[in-house]
Each structure stands twice: as structure tokens, then as C-alpha cells.
XYZ file of C-alpha atoms in Angstrom:
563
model
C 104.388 136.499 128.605
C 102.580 133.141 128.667
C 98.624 132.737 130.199
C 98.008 129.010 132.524
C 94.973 128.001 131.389
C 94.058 125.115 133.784
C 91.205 122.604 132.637
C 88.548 121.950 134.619
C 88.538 119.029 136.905
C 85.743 116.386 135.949
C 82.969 115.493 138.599
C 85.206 114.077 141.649
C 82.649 110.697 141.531
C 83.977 110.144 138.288
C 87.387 110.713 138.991
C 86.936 107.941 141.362
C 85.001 105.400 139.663
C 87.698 105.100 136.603
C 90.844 105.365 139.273
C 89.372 102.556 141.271
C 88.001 100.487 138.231
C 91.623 100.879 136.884
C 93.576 100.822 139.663
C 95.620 103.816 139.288
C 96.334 107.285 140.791
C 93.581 109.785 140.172
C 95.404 111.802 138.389
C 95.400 109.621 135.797
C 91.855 108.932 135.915
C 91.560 112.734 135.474
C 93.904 112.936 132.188
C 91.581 110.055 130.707
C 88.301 111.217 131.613
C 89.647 114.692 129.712
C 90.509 112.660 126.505
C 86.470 111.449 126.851
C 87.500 107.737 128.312
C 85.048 107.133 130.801
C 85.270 103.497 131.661
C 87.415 100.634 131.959
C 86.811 99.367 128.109
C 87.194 102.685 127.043
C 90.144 102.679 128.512
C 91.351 99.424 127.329
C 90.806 100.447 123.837
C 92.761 103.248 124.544
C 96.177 101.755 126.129
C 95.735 98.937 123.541
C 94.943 100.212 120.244
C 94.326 97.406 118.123
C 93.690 96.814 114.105
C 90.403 95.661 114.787
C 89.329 99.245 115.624
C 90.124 100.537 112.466
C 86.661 101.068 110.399
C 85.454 99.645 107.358
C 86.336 101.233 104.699
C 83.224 100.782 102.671
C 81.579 102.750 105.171
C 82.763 105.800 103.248
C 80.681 107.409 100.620
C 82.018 106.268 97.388
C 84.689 104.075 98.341
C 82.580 101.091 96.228
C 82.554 103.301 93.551
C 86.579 103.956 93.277
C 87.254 100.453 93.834
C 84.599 99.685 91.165
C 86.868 101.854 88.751
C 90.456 100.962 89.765
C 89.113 96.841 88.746
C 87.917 97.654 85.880
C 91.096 99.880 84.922
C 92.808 96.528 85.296
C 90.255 94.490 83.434
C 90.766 96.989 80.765
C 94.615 97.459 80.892
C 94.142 101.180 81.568
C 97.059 103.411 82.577
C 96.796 104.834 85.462
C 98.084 107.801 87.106
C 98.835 107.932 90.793
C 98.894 112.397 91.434
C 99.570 113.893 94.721
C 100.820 117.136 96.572
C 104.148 117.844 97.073
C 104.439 117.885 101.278
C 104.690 115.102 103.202
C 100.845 114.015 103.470
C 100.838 114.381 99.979
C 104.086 112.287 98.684
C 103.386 109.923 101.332
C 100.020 109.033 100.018
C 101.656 108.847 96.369
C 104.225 106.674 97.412
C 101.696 104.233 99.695
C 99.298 103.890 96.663
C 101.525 103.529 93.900
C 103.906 100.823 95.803
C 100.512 98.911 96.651
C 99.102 99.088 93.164
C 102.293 97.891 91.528
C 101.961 94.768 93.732
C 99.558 93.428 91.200
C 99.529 95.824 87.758
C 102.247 97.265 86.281
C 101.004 100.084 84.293
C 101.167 102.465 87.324
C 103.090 106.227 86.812
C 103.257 108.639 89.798
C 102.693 112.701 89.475
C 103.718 115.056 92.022
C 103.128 118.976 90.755
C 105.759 121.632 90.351
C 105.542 123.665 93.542
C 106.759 126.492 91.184
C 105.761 125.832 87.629
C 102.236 124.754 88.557
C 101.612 125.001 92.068
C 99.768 122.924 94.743
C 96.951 120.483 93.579
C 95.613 119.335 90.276
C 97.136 120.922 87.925
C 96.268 121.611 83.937
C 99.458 120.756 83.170
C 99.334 117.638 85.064
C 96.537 116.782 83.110
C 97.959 117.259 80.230
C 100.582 115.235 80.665
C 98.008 112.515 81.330
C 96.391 112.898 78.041
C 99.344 113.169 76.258
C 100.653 109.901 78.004
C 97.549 107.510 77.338
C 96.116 107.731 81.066
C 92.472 107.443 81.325
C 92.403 107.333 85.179
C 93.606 109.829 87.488
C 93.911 109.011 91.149
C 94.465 112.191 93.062
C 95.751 111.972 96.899
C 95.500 114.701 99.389
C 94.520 117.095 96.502
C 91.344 117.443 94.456
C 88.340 118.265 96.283
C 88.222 122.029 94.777
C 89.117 121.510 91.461
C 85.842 121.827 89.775
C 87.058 122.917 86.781
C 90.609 121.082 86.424
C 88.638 118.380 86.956
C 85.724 119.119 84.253
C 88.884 119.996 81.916
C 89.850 116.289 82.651
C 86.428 114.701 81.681
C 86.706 116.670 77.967
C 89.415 114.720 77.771
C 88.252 111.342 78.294
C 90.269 111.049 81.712
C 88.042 109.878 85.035
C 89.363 111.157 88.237
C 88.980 109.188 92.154
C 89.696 112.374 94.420
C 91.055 111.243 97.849
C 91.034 114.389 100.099
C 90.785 115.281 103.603
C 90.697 118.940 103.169
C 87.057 120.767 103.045
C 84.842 121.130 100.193
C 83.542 123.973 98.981
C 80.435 125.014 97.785
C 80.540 123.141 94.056
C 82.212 119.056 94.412
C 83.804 117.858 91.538
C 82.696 115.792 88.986
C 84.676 112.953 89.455
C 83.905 109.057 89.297
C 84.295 108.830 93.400
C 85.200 111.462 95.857
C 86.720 110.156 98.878
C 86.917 112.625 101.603
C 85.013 112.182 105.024
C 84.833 116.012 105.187
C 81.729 115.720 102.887
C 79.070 116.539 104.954
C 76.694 113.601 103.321
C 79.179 111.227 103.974
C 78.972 108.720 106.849
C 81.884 107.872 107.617
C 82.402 107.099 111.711
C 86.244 109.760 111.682
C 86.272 112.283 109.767
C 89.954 113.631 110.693
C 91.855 111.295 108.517
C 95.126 112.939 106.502
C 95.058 112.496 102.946
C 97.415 109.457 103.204
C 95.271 108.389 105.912
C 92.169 108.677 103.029
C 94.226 106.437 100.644
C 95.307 103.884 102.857
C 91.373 103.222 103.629
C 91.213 102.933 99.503
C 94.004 100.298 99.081
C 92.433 98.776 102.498
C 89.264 98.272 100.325
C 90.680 96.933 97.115
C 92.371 94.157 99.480
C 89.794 93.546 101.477
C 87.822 92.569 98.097
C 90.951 90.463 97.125
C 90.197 88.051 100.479
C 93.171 90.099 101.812
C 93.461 91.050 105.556
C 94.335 93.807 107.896
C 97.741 92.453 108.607
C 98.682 92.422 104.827
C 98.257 96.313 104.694
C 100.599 96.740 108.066
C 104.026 97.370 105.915
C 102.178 100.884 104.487
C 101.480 101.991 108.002
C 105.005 103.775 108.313
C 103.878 106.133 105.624
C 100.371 106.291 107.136
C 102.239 107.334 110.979
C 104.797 109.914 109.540
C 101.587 111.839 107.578
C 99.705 111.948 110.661
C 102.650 113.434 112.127
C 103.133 115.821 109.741
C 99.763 117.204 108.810
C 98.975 117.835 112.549
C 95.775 115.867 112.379
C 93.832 114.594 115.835
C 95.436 111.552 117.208
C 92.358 110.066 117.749
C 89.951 107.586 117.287
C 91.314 105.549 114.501
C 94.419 107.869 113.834
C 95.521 106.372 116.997
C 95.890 103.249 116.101
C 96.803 103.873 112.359
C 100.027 106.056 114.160
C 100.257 103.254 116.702
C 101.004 100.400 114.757
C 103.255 102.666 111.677
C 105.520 103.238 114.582
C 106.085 100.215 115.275
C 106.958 99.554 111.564
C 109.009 102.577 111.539
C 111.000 101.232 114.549
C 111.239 97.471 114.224
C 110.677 96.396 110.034
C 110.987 100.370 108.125
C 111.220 100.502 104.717
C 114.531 101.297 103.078
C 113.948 104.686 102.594
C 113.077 105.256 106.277
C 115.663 103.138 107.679
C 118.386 105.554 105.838
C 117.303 108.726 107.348
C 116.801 107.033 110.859
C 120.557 105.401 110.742
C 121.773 108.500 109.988
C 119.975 110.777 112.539
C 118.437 108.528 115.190
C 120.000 106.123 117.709
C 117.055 105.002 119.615
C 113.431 103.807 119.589
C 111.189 106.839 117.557
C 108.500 108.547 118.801
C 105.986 110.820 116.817
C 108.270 113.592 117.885
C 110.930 112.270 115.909
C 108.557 111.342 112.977
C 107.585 115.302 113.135
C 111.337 117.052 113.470
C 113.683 114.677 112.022
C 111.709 112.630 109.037
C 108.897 115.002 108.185
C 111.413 117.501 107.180
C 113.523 115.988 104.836
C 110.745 114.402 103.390
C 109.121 117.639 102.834
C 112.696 119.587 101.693
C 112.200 117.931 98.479
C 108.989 119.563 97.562
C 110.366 122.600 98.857
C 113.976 122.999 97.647
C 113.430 120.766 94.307
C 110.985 118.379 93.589
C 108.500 116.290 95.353
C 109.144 113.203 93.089
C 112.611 112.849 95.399
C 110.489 112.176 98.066
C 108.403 109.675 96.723
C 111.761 107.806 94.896
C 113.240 107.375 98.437
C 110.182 105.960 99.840
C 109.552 103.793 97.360
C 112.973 102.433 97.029
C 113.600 99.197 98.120
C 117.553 98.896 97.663
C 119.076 99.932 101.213
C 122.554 101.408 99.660
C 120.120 103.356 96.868
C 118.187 105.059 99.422
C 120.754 105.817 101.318
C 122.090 107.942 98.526
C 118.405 109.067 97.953
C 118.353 110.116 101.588
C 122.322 111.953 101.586
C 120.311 114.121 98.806
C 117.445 114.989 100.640
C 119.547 115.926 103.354
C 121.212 118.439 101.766
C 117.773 119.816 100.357
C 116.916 120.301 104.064
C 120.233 121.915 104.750
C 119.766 124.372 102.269
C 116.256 124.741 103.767
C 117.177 125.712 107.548
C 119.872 128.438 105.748
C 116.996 129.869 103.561
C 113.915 130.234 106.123
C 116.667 131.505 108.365
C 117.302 134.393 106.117
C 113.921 135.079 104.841
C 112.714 135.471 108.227
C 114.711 137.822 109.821
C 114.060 139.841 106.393
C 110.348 139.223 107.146
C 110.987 140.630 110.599
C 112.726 143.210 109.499
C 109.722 144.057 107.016
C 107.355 144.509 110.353
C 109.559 147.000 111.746
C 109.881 148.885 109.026
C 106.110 149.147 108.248
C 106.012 150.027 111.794
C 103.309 147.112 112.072
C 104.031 145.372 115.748
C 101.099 146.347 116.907
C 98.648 145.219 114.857
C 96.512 141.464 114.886
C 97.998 140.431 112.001
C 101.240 139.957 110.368
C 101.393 140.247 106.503
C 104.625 140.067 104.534
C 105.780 140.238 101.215
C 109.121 139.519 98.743
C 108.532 138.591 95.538
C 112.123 137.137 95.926
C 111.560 135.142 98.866
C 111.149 131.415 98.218
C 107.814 129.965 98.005
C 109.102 126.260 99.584
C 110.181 127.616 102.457
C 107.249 130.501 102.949
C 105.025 128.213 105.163
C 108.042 127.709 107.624
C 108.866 131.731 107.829
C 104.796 131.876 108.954
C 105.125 129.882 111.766
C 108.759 131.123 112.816
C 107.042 134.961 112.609
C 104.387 133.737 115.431
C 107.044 132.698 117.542
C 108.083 136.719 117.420
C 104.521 138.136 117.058
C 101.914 135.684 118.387
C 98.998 136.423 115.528
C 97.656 135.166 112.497
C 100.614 135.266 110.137
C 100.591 135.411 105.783
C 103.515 135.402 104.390
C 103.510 135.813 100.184
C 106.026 136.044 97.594
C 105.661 136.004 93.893
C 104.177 132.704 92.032
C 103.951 133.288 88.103
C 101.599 136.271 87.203
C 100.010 136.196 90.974
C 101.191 136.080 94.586
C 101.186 132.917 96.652
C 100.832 133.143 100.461
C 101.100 130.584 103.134
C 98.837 131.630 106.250
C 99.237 130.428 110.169
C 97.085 130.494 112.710
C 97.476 131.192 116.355
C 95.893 128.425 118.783
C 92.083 128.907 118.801
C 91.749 131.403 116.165
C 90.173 129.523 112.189
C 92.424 131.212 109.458
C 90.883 129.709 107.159
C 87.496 131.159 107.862
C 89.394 134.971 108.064
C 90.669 134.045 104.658
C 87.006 132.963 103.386
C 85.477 136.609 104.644
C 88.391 138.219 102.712
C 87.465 136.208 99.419
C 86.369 138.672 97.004
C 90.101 139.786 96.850
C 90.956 136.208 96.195
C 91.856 133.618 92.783
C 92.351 130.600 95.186
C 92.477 129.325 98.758
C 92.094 126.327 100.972
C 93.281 124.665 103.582
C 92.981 123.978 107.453
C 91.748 126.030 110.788
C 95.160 126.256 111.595
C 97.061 126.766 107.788
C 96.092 127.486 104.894
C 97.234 129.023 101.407
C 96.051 131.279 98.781
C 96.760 132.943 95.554
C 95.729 136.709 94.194
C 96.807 138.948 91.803
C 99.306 141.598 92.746
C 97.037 144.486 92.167
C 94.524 142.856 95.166
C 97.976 142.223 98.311
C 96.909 146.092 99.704
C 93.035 145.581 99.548
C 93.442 142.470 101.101
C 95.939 142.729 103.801
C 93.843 145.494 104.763
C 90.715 143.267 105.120
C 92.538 140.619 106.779
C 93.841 142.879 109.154
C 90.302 144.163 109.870
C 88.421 140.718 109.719
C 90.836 139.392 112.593
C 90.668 142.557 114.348
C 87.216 142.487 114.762
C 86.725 138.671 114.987
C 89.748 137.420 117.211
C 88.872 136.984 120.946
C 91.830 139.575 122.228
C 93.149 136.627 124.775
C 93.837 134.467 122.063
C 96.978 136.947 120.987
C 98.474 135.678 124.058
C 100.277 132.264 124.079
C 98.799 129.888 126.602
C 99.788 126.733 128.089
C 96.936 124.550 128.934
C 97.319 122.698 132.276
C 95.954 119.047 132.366
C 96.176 119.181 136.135
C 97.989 119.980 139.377
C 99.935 117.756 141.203
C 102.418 117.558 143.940
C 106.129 116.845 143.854
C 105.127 113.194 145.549
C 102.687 111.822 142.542
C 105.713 111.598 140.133
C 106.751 108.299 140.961
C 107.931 105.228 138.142
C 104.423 104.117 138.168
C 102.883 107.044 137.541
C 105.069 107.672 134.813
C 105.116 103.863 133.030
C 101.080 104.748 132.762
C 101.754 108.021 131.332
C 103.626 106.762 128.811
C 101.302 104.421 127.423
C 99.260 107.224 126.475
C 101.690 108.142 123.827
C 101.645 108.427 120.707
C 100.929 112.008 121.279
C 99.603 114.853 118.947
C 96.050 117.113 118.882
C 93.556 116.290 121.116
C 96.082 114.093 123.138
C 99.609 116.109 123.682
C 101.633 114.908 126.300
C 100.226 116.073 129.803
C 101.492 119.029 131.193
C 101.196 119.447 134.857
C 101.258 122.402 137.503
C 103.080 122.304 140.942
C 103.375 124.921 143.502
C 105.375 125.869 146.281
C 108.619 124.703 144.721
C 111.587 125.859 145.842
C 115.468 125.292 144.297
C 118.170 123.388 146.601
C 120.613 125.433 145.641
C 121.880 123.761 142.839
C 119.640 125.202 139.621
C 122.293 126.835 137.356
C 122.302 127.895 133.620
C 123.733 125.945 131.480
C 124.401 126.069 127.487
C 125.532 128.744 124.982
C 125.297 131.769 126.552
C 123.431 130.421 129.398
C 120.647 129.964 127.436
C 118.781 126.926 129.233
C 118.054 126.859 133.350
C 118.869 123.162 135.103
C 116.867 123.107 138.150
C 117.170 121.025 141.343
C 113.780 121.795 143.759
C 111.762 120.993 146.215
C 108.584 121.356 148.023
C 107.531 121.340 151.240
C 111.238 120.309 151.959
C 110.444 116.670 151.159
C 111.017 115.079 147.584
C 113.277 116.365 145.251
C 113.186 116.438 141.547
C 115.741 117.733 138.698
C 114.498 119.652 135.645
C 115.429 121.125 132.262
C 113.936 124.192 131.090
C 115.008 125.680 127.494
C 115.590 128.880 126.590
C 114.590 129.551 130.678
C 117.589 130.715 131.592
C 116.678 134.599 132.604
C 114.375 133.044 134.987
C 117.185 131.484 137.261
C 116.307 134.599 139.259
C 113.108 134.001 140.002
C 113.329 130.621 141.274
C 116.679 132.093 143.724
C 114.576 134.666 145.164
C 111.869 132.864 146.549
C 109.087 130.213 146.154
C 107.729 129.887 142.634
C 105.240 127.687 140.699
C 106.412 125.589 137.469
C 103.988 124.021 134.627
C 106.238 120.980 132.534
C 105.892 117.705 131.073
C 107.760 114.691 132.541
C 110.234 112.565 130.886
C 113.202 110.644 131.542
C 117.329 111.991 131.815
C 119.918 109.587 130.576
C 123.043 110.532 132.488
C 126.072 108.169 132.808
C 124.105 104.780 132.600
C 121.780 106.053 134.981
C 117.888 106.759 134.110
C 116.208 109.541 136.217
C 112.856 111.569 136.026
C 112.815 114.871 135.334
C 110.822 118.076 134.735
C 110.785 119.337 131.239
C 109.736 123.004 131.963
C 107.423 124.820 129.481
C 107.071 128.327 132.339
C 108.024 129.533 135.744
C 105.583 132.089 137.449
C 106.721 133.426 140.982
């Protein structure tokens, strides 16, 4: 069971004003005024995102201060180490700042952290193998802004750390030479929902910018920039918007080697962020998961076509072996709720101390699809247990995990994912607590999936026009997913059928009003080919385009049917 949650119409003069200053259908006006585009220049910043909107970069706190230390690095012929995490924000970061350093100094090493042997972030051992290497400057990427004492541990040994984070800082910020992460609340900087590649692309954006470089010198990095933004499910806002803007259009018409060998081989037309997210987000992120993270950042750094090709048949099979193993562990996982008899309850906490740790985050958000709640999932990590958490839409996970913190080594993380570490004597105290702080925090209706309804419209409004301007609203992500629409009164022609294995998906041909007609898709909808038989129903979808024989037709994608 699904709840419609239809948003509010804005003030009807409002509507009007931007439809007739634009020239286009209300409805439109209504989808833009949502998004907080109010008038026509707005608007035109919007539909044409353009480098120019991108921020200074010295406009965030410290960013003089790294590029400061990176010069004098190579004044001094310093080593320096380039250290990120091991998913995709993090070994796309690694591989943007290390390519872009190398450019111009060639005592540059990369670092991505054991998953298993030493976990996510900075690392002592990472460290170590700093010291013990002759690096005296550390930059860390999408990592760092919690690690007080790694970082402390660091200093002892004569090795300055630039943290580039995203993530939130706790109570105590490190003691590093700069820290830049426009989640500090004393920092000034105009977004604030940049991914941690998105945090080191504004660094490398400063060092040029000081070189008499220019915004079109940094485009080539902007594929790496677009597929973290992708992945890390950040806002595609403000100046995300354009960053993801113009790194698709890298990734489509000049990628880099490594790209271009996972596109030829899955992808036969233009990409969209959709593609970024399910077909090159994964395999980038296998590596970290199935074996190391430095695969990643070798076949995004390569430059040789036929190498990375090779580099990209490997990663490949990492993912393979991937889909096999969160298939497993999560129908053990389910299995685990039945047997604790725990269906019922707000949360879902698992445990295997066999159960792979890569693939952990993955079984979270495949045990929501079964039980819509906020979802931990832990295994065994060294001495301690390491969990991956999920949240359900609405609902901050990371703020449940904060209230349960006295049972905790480590945590951080998003509103909507997170991760953690405790000893195994502390699972039972606190998957009770968790249990309790969501049960007693969580607004009930939020246990129910919804589907948010930009607005209602009739069968008529979906016209090639309306569509062309819809499209240009793309790229799509938080805070601007692809409209989804609600029509009533439909009825089917008589030709909606099932279709698929096992009649799995429902084809649709309707009507309303006995006027236009319209075909539709609707997966994993095919029980509901009742419904729509019986009698008059209403339908809430996106709208995209069929390829069929040559021909190009719109069609409903259906997300629900309600009678």
C-alpha cells in the first residue's frame, strides 16, 4: 500500500504571471514555482545552467589556506598523499585530484583504505604508511572531518592534513592545516550540499584559478564531479546543477577512457543521471566492495582506451559477484526477521558476522523495499561490529543513531545513511534503543511509502511541447526528481494486458472522457490489470518516451493505480 501525497498548488496569480512571462502551459509554471523559480531569470538560469554560476571557490572558509599549503608543498618538493573513501564519492574525488595535481608535480601517491583491514576514513594505518613513505602532506577527500584524533596522531608525526568533507562535523574539528567542508556552520560558503568530490573539485578550481587558469580548463574533471553527485544522492541544486549539467555532457560527448569502457559496453545511447546512478555508479563502487577501491581509481585515471577496457572487464565481474552476494545475504536477512518474529516492529536490525561488509549497505536498502522502516544491517568488522543504516523518506537516521550513542565506538553519515561501529557486547542494548528511539520519534505515516504528486493534469496537457519543456528540467535527482503527475477518470480501451515473466508488468492503453488516448508501462503492476478492467480508476506516473519499430511515442510510466 502506497499514500498520494499531492503538493500544494502555489497562489493561482503566480501560476499565471511565470506561465505568461514564459509562455508555457501552467502546469509548468506550477512545477517551477515548486522548485522556488519565480521569474523569468530564475527560470533562465534554470533551463540554462551555465559555468558562470558556479561560485568562487575562495568563498569557502579555508580554501586560501589549503591552496597556501599545496604551493608551498611544491616549492618545497614535498610528497604528497592524495587519501580518500572507498565508494564512489570517495574514489572519484581521489582520482579527480590526483589526475589534476600530476598535471604539474609529479610526486603525487593516491590512498584509498581497506574497507576490511581498516575501515572507512582516515585510517592509522594509512597514516602510517605516510610516515613511513616520506609524505608530509595528507590531502583527505570525502573523509576526515571526525577524525580528531587520527588526525592529532598525524601532527606527532610531522604530517599536515587539508580535510575536504561534505559530511557533518561533530562537536570537536580537527586540527588540520585547512578544513574544507561547507557543512561547518562558520563557514560562508553560498551551497552547502556539495559531495565530497564536489568539495575537491572547488579545491583544484582554486589552485587554477591562482595559476591564471579558467573555468573551461577544469571542464574534463566534471565527468567525475556528475557521476558523484549521482551517486551520493546529494540535491541537484543550485550549483550541483550545473556541476551535473555540464559532467554529462563530458560523460556523453569527450569521457575519459575509463568511462568510455563501461559505457561501450553497457550503454547504446545518450546518458542520463539515471544511467550515471544504475549502470556506472555500481561498478565503480564494486571495487571498494568486492576488493579494493584503488581498482576504481586505476580505471578512472587511465588514459589508454584498450587498458581500461581490461580495467573495466574486471570491475565488471566485481559487480557480478556483487548482485549474487546481496542477493543471498538478503533473503538470509529476511529470513532473520521472521525468525525473530520482528515484522512488526519500526525498525529492522540484522546481524551475521559472516555476511559481507561491501555489500551490507545494499541489503539495507533492499530490506526497506520488504519492510518500509529504518533499516541496520551489521556483520562482524575486526574486534567490533560494523553496520550500515537506511532511512525511510522523511525520517533523520542519523539523528536516531546520535540519541543511541552511548552504546556507540563510531558513527557518521547522512539523514538518509549512515554507518557505525560497536563492540559486540553493546548490538542487544542498542538495537533495543534504536528500536525505542524510532518508535517514539517516527511520525507513524512516514512507515508508509508515499508518492508525492507534483500536480494533476488531464489526458489532453501531454502533448510534444509539454514534454520537450519537461525535459529540459533534467538532470534530475533530490529536490528536483522527475515530475510525477495524477490523472483521473481513466479508463482502459480494451487493450491493457500483462506482459513479461510471469506477467509481471501491466501495458496499458486508456482513456478519459472518451477523447485522447495514451499507452503506458507500469512495472511490477501487473495484479492491478483488474482494477483498471473493472471500472474507472486514477493513475500517478512520470512521462517519457517508447521506442517501438522506428517510431517514437509518449507514454505513461506508472508508479500506482488507485480505483
Amino acid at each position: 500500500m502506497t499514500r498520494w501525497t499531492v503538493k500544494a498548488l502555489p497562489k493561482k496569480e503566480d501560476i499565471d504571471a511565470l506561465a505568461n512571462s514564459l509562455g508555457v502551459h501552467p502546469t509548468i509554471a506550477v512545477l517551477l514555482l515548486q522548485r522556488g523559480i519565480t521569474n523569468f531569470e530564475e527560470a533562465k538560469k534554470f533551463f540554462r545552467p551555465s559555468l558562470d554560476d558556479l561560485h568562487d571557490p575562495f568563498l569557502m572558509k579555508d580554501m586560501a589556506k589549503a591552496v597556501a599549503r599545496i604551493e608551498t608543498a611544491f616549492a618545497n618538493n614535498e610528497n604528497i598523499l592524495v587519501y580518500g573513501d572507498y565508494d564512489v564519492d570517495g574514489t572519484t574525488a581521489v582520482s579527480l585530484m590526483s589526475s589534476y595535481l600530476l598535471e604539474q608535480y609529479p610526486s603525487i601517491a593516491t590512498y584509498i583504505p581497506d574497507r576490511y583491514e581498516e575501515g572507512y576514513g582516515v585510517s592509522y594505518q594509512g597514516i602510517d604508511f605516510a610516515d613511513d613513505n616520506g609524505f608530509s602532506l595528507i590531502i583527505a577527500l570525502d573523509c576526515g572531518i571526525k577524525a580528531v584524533d587520527k588526525i592529532a596522531y598525524a601532527k606527532e608525526k610531522g604530517i599536515d592534513f587539508i580535510i575536504c568533507d561534505h559530511h557533518r562535523p561533530g562537536e570537536t574539528i580537527p586540527d588540520a592545516v585547512a578544513i574544507l567542508d561547507p557543512k561547518q556552520t562558520d563557514c560562508n560558503y553560498p551551497y552547502d550540499e556539495l559531495c565530497g568530490c564536489g568539495v575537491g573539485f572547488k579545491l583544484i578550481q582554486a589552485l587554477g584559478t591562482k595559476q591564471g587558469k579558467t573555468i573551461s580548463d577544469f571542464l574534463p574533471y566534471l565527468d567525475l564531479v556528475a557521476t558523484a553527485i549521482g551517486a551520493d544522492i546529494v540535491p541537484i541544486t543550485g550549483e550541483n546543477r550545473v556541476l551535473a549539467y555540464y559532467g554529462l555532457k563530458v560523460i556523453n560527448e569527450h569521457p575519459r577512457a575509463g568511462m568510455k569502457a563501461i559505457i561501450k559496453k553497457h550503454i547504446k545511447k545518450k546518458l542520463t543521471i539515471t544511467d550515471v546512478v544504475f549502470v556506472i555508479a555500481p561498478r565503480i563502487n564494486a571495487a571498494g566492495r568486492m576488493k579494493h577501491g584503488l581498482h576504481a581509481v586505476q580505471l578512472l585515471t587511465e588514459k589508454d582506451f584498450k587498458t581500461a577496457q581490461d580495467y573495466a572487464s574486471e570491475i565488471d565481474d566485481f559487480n557480478t559477484d556483487r548482485k549474487a552476494l546481496d542477493q543471498e545475504i538478503t533473503e538470509e536477512a529476511l529470513q532473520q526477521i521472521k525468525d525473530n518474529n520482528e515484522e512488526e516492529k519500526y525498525t529492522s536490525v540484522v546481524y551475521n558476522e559472516n555476511w559481507h561488509k561491501g555489500v551490507i549497505g545494499i541489503v539495507a536498502s533492499r530490506l526497506i523495499e520488504n519492510y518500509y522502516r529504518p533499516t541496520l544491517v551489521f556483520t562482524k568488522s575486526g574486534e567490533k561490529l560494523a553496520a550500515s543504516a537506511r532511512s525511510v523518506k522523511g525520517f533523520d537516521v542519523y539523528n536516531a543513531i546520535e540519541a543511541c550513542e552511548d552504546c556507540l565506538e563510531q558513527f557518521g553519515g547522512h539523514k538518509y545513511a549512515a554507518g557505525l561501529t560497536l563492540k559486540p557486547s553493546q548490538y542487544e542494548a542498542f538495537k533495543k534503543k534504536f528500536e525505542n528511539t524510532v518508535a517514539t520519534t517516527i511520525d507513524k505515516k512516514l512507515l508508509t511509502p508515499e508518492i508525492v504528486v507534483d500536480a494533476e493534469i488531464d489526458l489532453k496537457d501531454i502533448t510534444p511541447k509539454f514534454y520537450r519543456i519537461l525535459k529540459q528540467f533534467a538532470p534530475f535527482g533530490p529536490s528536483n526528481m522527475s515530475p510525477v503527475f495524477l490523472t483521473q477518470n481513466l479508463k482502459d480501451t480494451g487493450r491493457s494486458r500483462c506482459v513479461g515473466q510471469e506477467d509481471a508488468h501491466l501495458k496499458i492503453s486508456v482513456t478519459q472522457s472518451g477523447n485522447e488516448t495514451i499507452d503506458g508501462i507500469g512495472f511490477n503492476l501487473g495484479d492491478r490489470l483488474s482494477t483498471i478492467k473493472q471500472q474507472q480508476f486514477s493513475a500517478v506516473y512520470s512521462i517519457d518516451e517508447n521506442e517501438w519499430n522506428g517510431s517514437v511515442n509518449l507514454q505513461l510510466k506508472l508508479k500506482d493505480i488507485k480505483q
